[in-house]
Every structure is written in structure tokens, then in C-alpha cells.
């Protein structure tokens, strides 16, 4: 006789509020420059911004490129905030307006970054227009030109308005020499610049990142260009999925760049940190039960930092 205890919690029963409160409490413990006053501001800002944003997304039926739960968007908000609320950006004594500016930037990308467009609607543009109307009277102002996604906050400033991403585009350097190919050429644009900024910010703190988009939208190119410029303390490993990939075939591939350290602990060689680049995540075919075991294995790695040994009933911790 086998038994399984399964506990299901509806998203509406728990909500995102406990998660955000837990994150704020931990943020203050981990960062000495963020005091009680700052955390109170963050709690007030999330109450001011998040409920109307979520309500309007649902009411207007704005479509993301992939379905997102409210909890997932709030989790992304916290991840982006954690990366930009540095001591350089918000030193002790920083006023509430500056915190609000960084909060707006994080919220725009957390809730609106995954918006797409169909034949009739550009949901990112609709979100931008609504944002200007709803939050246009706050201390932080977006210039009238373009969308709210077109602006960022320059590091180390106390901003009152955003700076356009086109001002941050790096100069193109032509790649020459042996091994250079046409396919390796990446010309910096506003899109590649802002996406690279977000990818770098999140991955530097070991946060998983997924780029969504149609075929030919340069997802792989953006990531590959980013990976080629990693620091010496980081290494990456390419993993390509296909319709035949399942958890049994994927786990040995994920284990290839790892070596045993102590006990059940596995890690890349030396003291380096490992980053997996997984391409074509949508490809694994569902089994007869409608599940994708390869995706479930990746989820287990992200949530628990490892997966079970295929030969022994023990957990492998991958660091």
C-alpha cells in the first residue's frame, strides 16, 4: 500500500502578501543600509502599487507571453528590487521619493515585462499608457516620449526622472580574426541593452531568468552574448531540449559539469559558480498524464537546489 499526502493551497487563499512581508523582513536583516523606515516605505509602496496593477491586468485581460500567477509577478518584483536597492543607490538617509523611483522601475518590469502583442493589441503599450495615467502624479516622472519601458534609473543617482535606454547602448565593436563568423555578430540595441541589464542583475544573485518570445526574437543570441562576457569566477553549460527530452535523459546532462565535493554536495570544478543555459524549454513533449518530467526536474533544481540520486535514495545538492 502506498500513500501520498498532497496539500493544495489556492493562490487566492494565501495570496502574495505573506511572501512580500517575509522578503522585506529578510531584506532588512541582510542589508544594514536598509532601516526600519525604509522597510515601512516599501510596505506602503507595495500596498499603493501592486493591487491596482493586478486588478487592471485581470480586468482589461492584458495577455502576457506566458501565463503568470500574481505570486510569480510579486516574486519577480522582489528579486529586481533586491538587486537595485544597493548601498550605492539607496545609502542611509535616502528619501522616500528615491525608493519610490526604484520601486516603479522594478514594478514596471515585474508586471509588464512579459507583455506581448497580437494582431489587434500591443499590451505593453496599453500597460505603459495606463501607468502614466494611474501613477503620473507621483514624485518620479517618466518623460512623455516613448513607453515607460524605455527608461531606467542611472546607478548611484537620486532621480526625479528616468534616463532613456538609448543613452546606455554600448558602442559596437566589430569582431575580426580567426573563428569570427557572421552569426557571432551582435549589434547592441536598446532591447539587448535593457534585457542584458536585467539578466545580469538577476543571475548575479543566482536568480533564474527565462526569456519568452517568438521564433527569431533573438532570445538565444542575447543570452549567448551575455554568457561570453561572464566573469572569471563563473562558468556556463549549454543544455538543449527537444521533444524527446525527459527527466531521465536530462539529469545525466545536468550532472556532466559537476564534481563531487563532500557527501551529497556537488559543484563545478574549483571555486567557480555554474550557470545553466537551457534552450528550447518549450520542446519536451507531455507524457500521457499531461506532465513534462524534464520541466519538473528543472523546477526541483530551482526550488530545492538539487535532485535525487538515480542509484541511491538520497538528495544531491548542486551548488
Short mmCIF file of C-alpha atoms in Angstrom, two decimals:
data_model
loop_
_atom_site.label_atom_id
_atom_site.label_comp_id
_atom_site.label_asym_id
_atom_site.label_seq_id
_atom_site.Cartn_x
_atom_site.Cartn_y
_atom_site.Cartn_z
CA UNK A 1 0.00 0.00 0.00
CA UNK A 2 1.39 3.39 -0.95
CA UNK A 3 0.17 6.69 0.35
CA UNK A 4 0.82 10.27 -0.70
CA UNK A 5 0.00 13.35 1.31
CA UNK A 6 -0.77 16.19 -1.08
CA UNK A 7 -1.66 19.64 0.20
CA UNK A 8 -3.07 22.12 -2.31
CA UNK A 9 -3.27 25.81 -1.48
CA UNK A 10 -5.28 28.03 -3.77
CA UNK A 11 -3.46 31.24 -4.70
CA UNK A 12 -6.41 33.34 -3.54
CA UNK A 13 -6.44 31.62 -0.12
CA UNK A 14 -2.87 32.57 0.77
CA UNK A 15 -2.05 35.49 -1.50
CA UNK A 16 1.25 37.21 -2.19
CA UNK A 17 1.22 39.44 0.91
CA UNK A 18 2.86 36.94 3.34
CA UNK A 19 5.66 36.33 0.85
CA UNK A 20 6.35 40.03 0.42
CA UNK A 21 6.33 40.62 4.19
CA UNK A 22 8.78 37.77 4.69
CA UNK A 23 11.02 39.17 1.95
CA UNK A 24 11.01 42.68 3.46
CA UNK A 25 11.92 41.31 6.90
CA UNK A 26 14.81 39.33 5.42
CA UNK A 27 15.94 42.31 3.34
CA UNK A 28 16.43 44.43 6.45
CA UNK A 29 18.40 41.65 8.15
CA UNK A 30 20.71 41.14 5.16
CA UNK A 31 21.34 44.81 4.30
CA UNK A 32 22.40 47.18 7.05
CA UNK A 33 21.75 50.29 4.92
CA UNK A 34 18.02 49.46 4.77
CA UNK A 35 16.49 50.52 8.07
CA UNK A 36 13.03 50.23 9.62
CA UNK A 37 11.87 53.45 7.98
CA UNK A 38 12.86 52.13 4.53
CA UNK A 39 11.02 48.84 5.03
CA UNK A 40 7.92 50.77 6.13
CA UNK A 41 8.14 52.76 2.88
CA UNK A 42 8.42 49.53 0.86
CA UNK A 43 5.36 48.10 2.61
CA UNK A 44 3.42 51.28 1.84
CA UNK A 45 4.58 51.27 -1.79
CA UNK A 46 3.54 47.68 -2.39
CA UNK A 47 0.09 48.49 -0.97
CA UNK A 48 -0.15 51.56 -3.20
CA UNK A 49 1.01 49.94 -6.44
CA UNK A 50 0.51 46.18 -6.56
CA UNK A 51 -3.28 45.78 -6.02
CA UNK A 52 -4.30 48.28 -8.74
CA UNK A 53 -1.73 46.83 -11.15
CA UNK A 54 -3.01 43.27 -10.68
CA UNK A 55 -6.65 44.38 -10.80
CA UNK A 56 -6.17 46.20 -14.11
CA UNK A 57 -4.24 43.33 -15.68
CA UNK A 58 -7.14 40.99 -14.87
CA UNK A 59 -9.93 43.47 -15.65
CA UNK A 60 -8.52 44.53 -19.02
CA UNK A 61 -7.41 40.96 -19.87
CA UNK A 62 -3.93 42.07 -20.85
CA UNK A 63 -2.06 38.99 -22.02
CA UNK A 64 1.47 38.01 -21.05
CA UNK A 65 3.53 35.87 -23.40
CA UNK A 66 3.03 33.06 -20.90
CA UNK A 67 0.51 32.71 -18.10
CA UNK A 68 1.76 34.28 -14.86
CA UNK A 69 0.35 33.94 -11.37
CA UNK A 70 0.15 37.00 -9.12
CA UNK A 71 2.63 35.37 -6.77
CA UNK A 72 5.15 34.91 -9.59
CA UNK A 73 4.99 38.59 -10.57
CA UNK A 74 5.42 39.73 -6.95
CA UNK A 75 8.34 37.33 -6.59
CA UNK A 76 9.96 38.91 -9.66
CA UNK A 77 9.33 42.36 -8.17
CA UNK A 78 11.20 41.36 -5.01
CA UNK A 79 14.09 39.87 -7.00
CA UNK A 80 14.59 43.02 -9.07
CA UNK A 81 14.26 45.28 -6.03
CA UNK A 82 16.84 43.28 -4.14
CA UNK A 83 19.32 43.89 -6.95
CA UNK A 84 18.81 47.65 -7.31
CA UNK A 85 18.34 48.66 -3.67
CA UNK A 86 22.10 48.62 -3.14
CA UNK A 87 24.03 50.79 -0.71
CA UNK A 88 25.23 52.89 -3.65
CA UNK A 89 21.69 53.52 -4.89
CA UNK A 90 19.97 53.94 -1.52
CA UNK A 91 22.58 54.87 1.11
CA UNK A 92 21.47 55.60 4.69
CA UNK A 93 19.34 58.73 4.76
CA UNK A 94 17.81 58.18 1.31
CA UNK A 95 14.36 59.78 0.98
CA UNK A 96 11.10 58.02 0.13
CA UNK A 97 10.91 59.54 -3.39
CA UNK A 98 14.10 57.73 -4.39
CA UNK A 99 12.81 54.43 -3.03
CA UNK A 100 9.60 55.01 -4.99
CA UNK A 101 11.55 55.63 -8.20
CA UNK A 102 13.37 52.31 -7.90
CA UNK A 103 10.13 50.59 -6.90
CA UNK A 104 8.41 51.89 -10.03
CA UNK A 105 11.23 50.64 -12.25
CA UNK A 106 11.08 47.17 -10.66
CA UNK A 107 7.27 47.01 -10.79
CA UNK A 108 7.13 48.00 -14.47
CA UNK A 109 9.38 45.11 -15.46
CA UNK A 110 7.97 42.60 -12.96
CA UNK A 111 4.35 43.09 -14.04
CA UNK A 112 4.75 44.40 -17.58
CA UNK A 113 7.99 42.94 -18.88
CA UNK A 114 6.32 39.77 -20.18
CA UNK A 115 3.55 41.54 -22.09
CA UNK A 116 3.36 40.77 -25.78
CA UNK A 117 1.18 41.82 -28.69
CA UNK A 118 -1.34 40.22 -31.00
CA UNK A 119 -2.87 41.36 -34.28
CA UNK A 120 -5.19 43.80 -32.54
CA UNK A 121 -3.42 44.91 -29.36
CA UNK A 122 0.01 45.91 -28.12
CA UNK A 123 -0.35 45.05 -24.44
CA UNK A 124 2.97 46.60 -23.46
CA UNK A 125 1.88 49.93 -24.95
CA UNK A 126 -1.52 49.68 -23.25
CA UNK A 127 0.17 48.98 -19.91
CA UNK A 128 2.50 51.95 -20.41
CA UNK A 129 -0.38 54.33 -21.18
CA UNK A 130 -2.32 53.11 -18.15
CA UNK A 131 0.75 53.52 -15.93
CA UNK A 132 1.23 57.16 -16.93
CA UNK A 133 -2.44 57.86 -16.19
CA UNK A 134 -2.57 55.96 -12.89
CA UNK A 135 0.79 56.97 -11.42
CA UNK A 136 1.60 60.14 -13.36
CA UNK A 137 1.30 62.40 -10.30
CA UNK A 138 3.99 60.70 -8.22
CA UNK A 139 7.34 62.35 -7.43
CA UNK A 140 9.12 60.23 -10.03
CA UNK A 141 8.28 61.29 -13.60
CA UNK A 142 8.70 59.41 -16.85
CA UNK A 143 9.37 61.64 -19.87
CA UNK A 144 6.48 61.79 -22.34
CA UNK A 145 8.49 60.28 -25.19
CA UNK A 146 8.07 56.53 -25.80
CA UNK A 147 6.99 53.90 -23.28
CA UNK A 148 7.78 53.57 -19.59
CA UNK A 149 9.91 50.55 -20.54
CA UNK A 150 12.24 52.87 -22.45
CA UNK A 151 13.71 54.41 -19.29
CA UNK A 152 15.95 53.35 -16.45
CA UNK A 153 17.47 54.91 -13.34
CA UNK A 154 21.17 55.60 -13.55
CA UNK A 155 23.13 53.84 -10.82
CA UNK A 156 24.11 55.95 -7.85
CA UNK A 157 21.75 58.85 -8.54
CA UNK A 158 18.81 60.30 -6.63
CA UNK A 159 16.47 60.53 -9.63
CA UNK A 160 13.40 62.58 -10.32
CA UNK A 161 13.04 61.32 -13.88
CA UNK A 162 14.23 58.36 -15.92
CA UNK A 163 17.14 58.19 -18.34
CA UNK A 164 16.50 56.76 -21.81
CA UNK A 165 17.97 53.34 -22.55
CA UNK A 166 19.40 54.57 -25.85
CA UNK A 167 21.90 56.60 -23.80
CA UNK A 168 23.23 53.37 -22.29
CA UNK A 169 23.82 51.49 -25.57
CA UNK A 170 27.47 50.48 -25.81
CA UNK A 171 29.48 51.18 -28.93
CA UNK A 172 29.57 48.35 -31.46
CA UNK A 173 32.96 46.70 -31.87
CA UNK A 174 33.40 44.60 -34.99
CA UNK A 175 34.68 41.09 -34.31
CA UNK A 176 37.53 40.05 -36.58
CA UNK A 177 40.13 37.32 -36.69
CA UNK A 178 40.16 33.55 -36.79
CA UNK A 179 36.92 31.96 -35.68
CA UNK A 180 34.83 35.09 -36.24
CA UNK A 181 31.57 34.37 -38.04
CA UNK A 182 28.58 36.36 -39.20
CA UNK A 183 26.33 34.54 -36.73
CA UNK A 184 28.52 35.71 -33.82
CA UNK A 185 27.95 39.40 -34.58
CA UNK A 186 25.73 41.13 -32.03
CA UNK A 187 24.94 44.80 -32.63
CA UNK A 188 23.88 46.46 -29.34
CA UNK A 189 20.37 47.90 -29.44
CA UNK A 190 18.03 49.34 -26.84
CA UNK A 191 16.34 45.94 -26.45
CA UNK A 192 19.57 44.00 -25.99
CA UNK A 193 20.89 46.63 -23.56
CA UNK A 194 17.92 46.62 -21.19
CA UNK A 195 17.41 42.86 -21.31
CA UNK A 196 21.11 42.26 -20.64
CA UNK A 197 20.91 44.62 -17.66
CA UNK A 198 18.03 42.64 -16.15
CA UNK A 199 19.62 39.26 -16.89
CA UNK A 200 22.92 40.35 -15.34
CA UNK A 201 21.19 41.80 -12.27
CA UNK A 202 19.17 38.65 -11.59
CA UNK A 203 21.77 35.99 -12.41
CA UNK A 204 24.43 37.75 -10.31
CA UNK A 205 22.31 36.80 -7.28
CA UNK A 206 21.56 33.28 -8.53
CA UNK A 207 18.01 34.10 -9.59
CA UNK A 208 16.66 32.06 -12.53
CA UNK A 209 15.77 34.00 -15.68
CA UNK A 210 13.59 32.95 -18.61
CA UNK A 211 13.27 34.96 -21.82
CA UNK A 212 9.96 34.40 -23.63
CA UNK A 213 9.25 35.32 -27.23
CA UNK A 214 8.50 34.06 -30.70
CA UNK A 215 10.95 32.36 -33.02
CA UNK A 216 13.64 34.71 -34.28
CA UNK A 217 13.25 37.26 -31.47
CA UNK A 218 16.95 36.93 -30.50
CA UNK A 219 16.43 35.21 -27.15
CA UNK A 220 19.31 32.80 -27.67
CA UNK A 221 21.56 35.48 -29.17
CA UNK A 222 21.08 37.82 -26.20
CA UNK A 223 21.90 35.08 -23.70
CA UNK A 224 24.90 33.79 -25.63
CA UNK A 225 26.37 37.28 -25.89
CA UNK A 226 25.84 37.71 -22.14
CA UNK A 227 27.47 34.36 -21.36
CA UNK A 228 30.57 35.20 -23.39
CA UNK A 229 31.20 38.15 -21.07
CA UNK A 230 30.89 36.35 -17.74
CA UNK A 231 33.47 36.96 -15.04
CA UNK A 232 36.30 34.54 -14.36
CA UNK A 233 34.51 33.16 -11.30
CA UNK A 234 31.59 31.93 -13.43
CA UNK A 235 31.19 29.16 -15.99
CA UNK A 236 28.22 28.14 -18.09
CA UNK A 237 26.93 24.90 -19.56
CA UNK A 238 24.67 24.64 -22.61
CA UNK A 239 21.64 22.34 -22.44
CA UNK A 240 19.41 21.89 -25.50
CA UNK A 241 15.99 20.34 -25.01
CA UNK A 242 13.89 18.59 -27.66
CA UNK A 243 10.58 16.77 -27.90
CA UNK A 244 12.15 13.51 -26.64
CA UNK A 245 13.81 15.00 -23.55
CA UNK A 246 12.52 13.65 -20.24
CA UNK A 247 13.82 13.75 -16.68
CA UNK A 248 15.74 10.50 -17.12
CA UNK A 249 17.74 11.80 -20.08
CA UNK A 250 18.10 15.34 -18.74
CA UNK A 251 19.53 14.56 -15.29
CA UNK A 252 22.80 12.99 -16.56
CA UNK A 253 23.29 16.04 -18.80
CA UNK A 254 22.85 18.43 -15.86
CA UNK A 255 25.35 16.37 -13.84
CA UNK A 256 28.09 16.49 -16.51
CA UNK A 257 29.80 19.74 -15.40
CA UNK A 258 29.56 18.85 -11.68
CA UNK A 259 32.01 17.01 -9.47
CA UNK A 260 31.56 15.56 -6.00
CA UNK A 261 32.76 17.80 -3.19
CA UNK A 262 31.65 16.30 0.12
CA UNK A 263 28.94 13.78 0.96
CA UNK A 264 25.92 14.63 -1.18
CA UNK A 265 27.32 18.02 -2.24
CA UNK A 266 28.12 18.52 -5.94
CA UNK A 267 29.54 21.65 -7.56
CA UNK A 268 31.53 22.82 -10.60
CA UNK A 269 35.35 22.45 -10.57
CA UNK A 270 37.36 24.68 -8.25
CA UNK A 271 35.55 27.60 -6.68
CA UNK A 272 33.60 28.64 -9.76
CA UNK A 273 29.86 29.08 -9.91
CA UNK A 274 27.88 27.32 -12.63
CA UNK A 275 25.16 28.78 -14.81
CA UNK A 276 23.00 26.54 -16.99
CA UNK A 277 21.86 27.94 -20.33
CA UNK A 278 18.78 25.94 -21.31
CA UNK A 279 17.47 26.43 -24.84
CA UNK A 280 14.06 25.43 -26.24
CA UNK A 281 12.40 24.82 -22.87
CA UNK A 282 9.03 24.52 -24.60
CA UNK A 283 10.09 21.48 -26.63
CA UNK A 284 9.72 18.47 -24.23
CA UNK A 285 6.54 16.62 -25.15
CA UNK A 286 3.97 15.97 -22.39
CA UNK A 287 3.51 12.35 -21.36
CA UNK A 288 0.15 10.57 -21.28
CA UNK A 289 -0.66 12.29 -17.97
CA UNK A 290 -0.05 15.75 -19.43
CA UNK A 291 3.14 16.38 -17.45
CA UNK A 292 6.61 17.33 -18.71
CA UNK A 293 9.06 15.48 -16.47
CA UNK A 294 12.06 17.44 -17.80
CA UNK A 295 10.46 20.73 -16.73
CA UNK A 296 9.54 19.19 -13.36
CA UNK A 297 13.20 18.24 -12.82
CA UNK A 298 14.33 21.78 -13.61
CA UNK A 299 11.73 23.13 -11.19
CA UNK A 300 13.07 20.82 -8.48
CA UNK A 301 16.61 22.10 -9.08
CA UNK A 302 15.43 25.73 -8.87
CA UNK A 303 13.24 25.21 -5.78
CA UNK A 304 15.41 22.82 -3.77
CA UNK A 305 18.93 23.27 -5.17
CA UNK A 306 19.27 19.69 -6.34
CA UNK A 307 17.57 16.42 -7.27
CA UNK A 308 17.55 12.80 -6.19
CA UNK A 309 20.36 10.36 -6.94
CA UNK A 310 19.31 7.87 -9.62
CA UNK A 311 21.05 4.99 -7.80
CA UNK A 312 20.59 5.81 -4.10
CA UNK A 313 17.60 7.25 -2.18
CA UNK A 314 19.47 10.44 -1.31
CA UNK A 315 19.26 14.03 -2.47
CA UNK A 316 22.12 15.51 -4.50
CA UNK A 317 22.77 19.12 -3.54
CA UNK A 318 24.02 21.05 -6.55
CA UNK A 319 25.73 24.33 -5.68
#
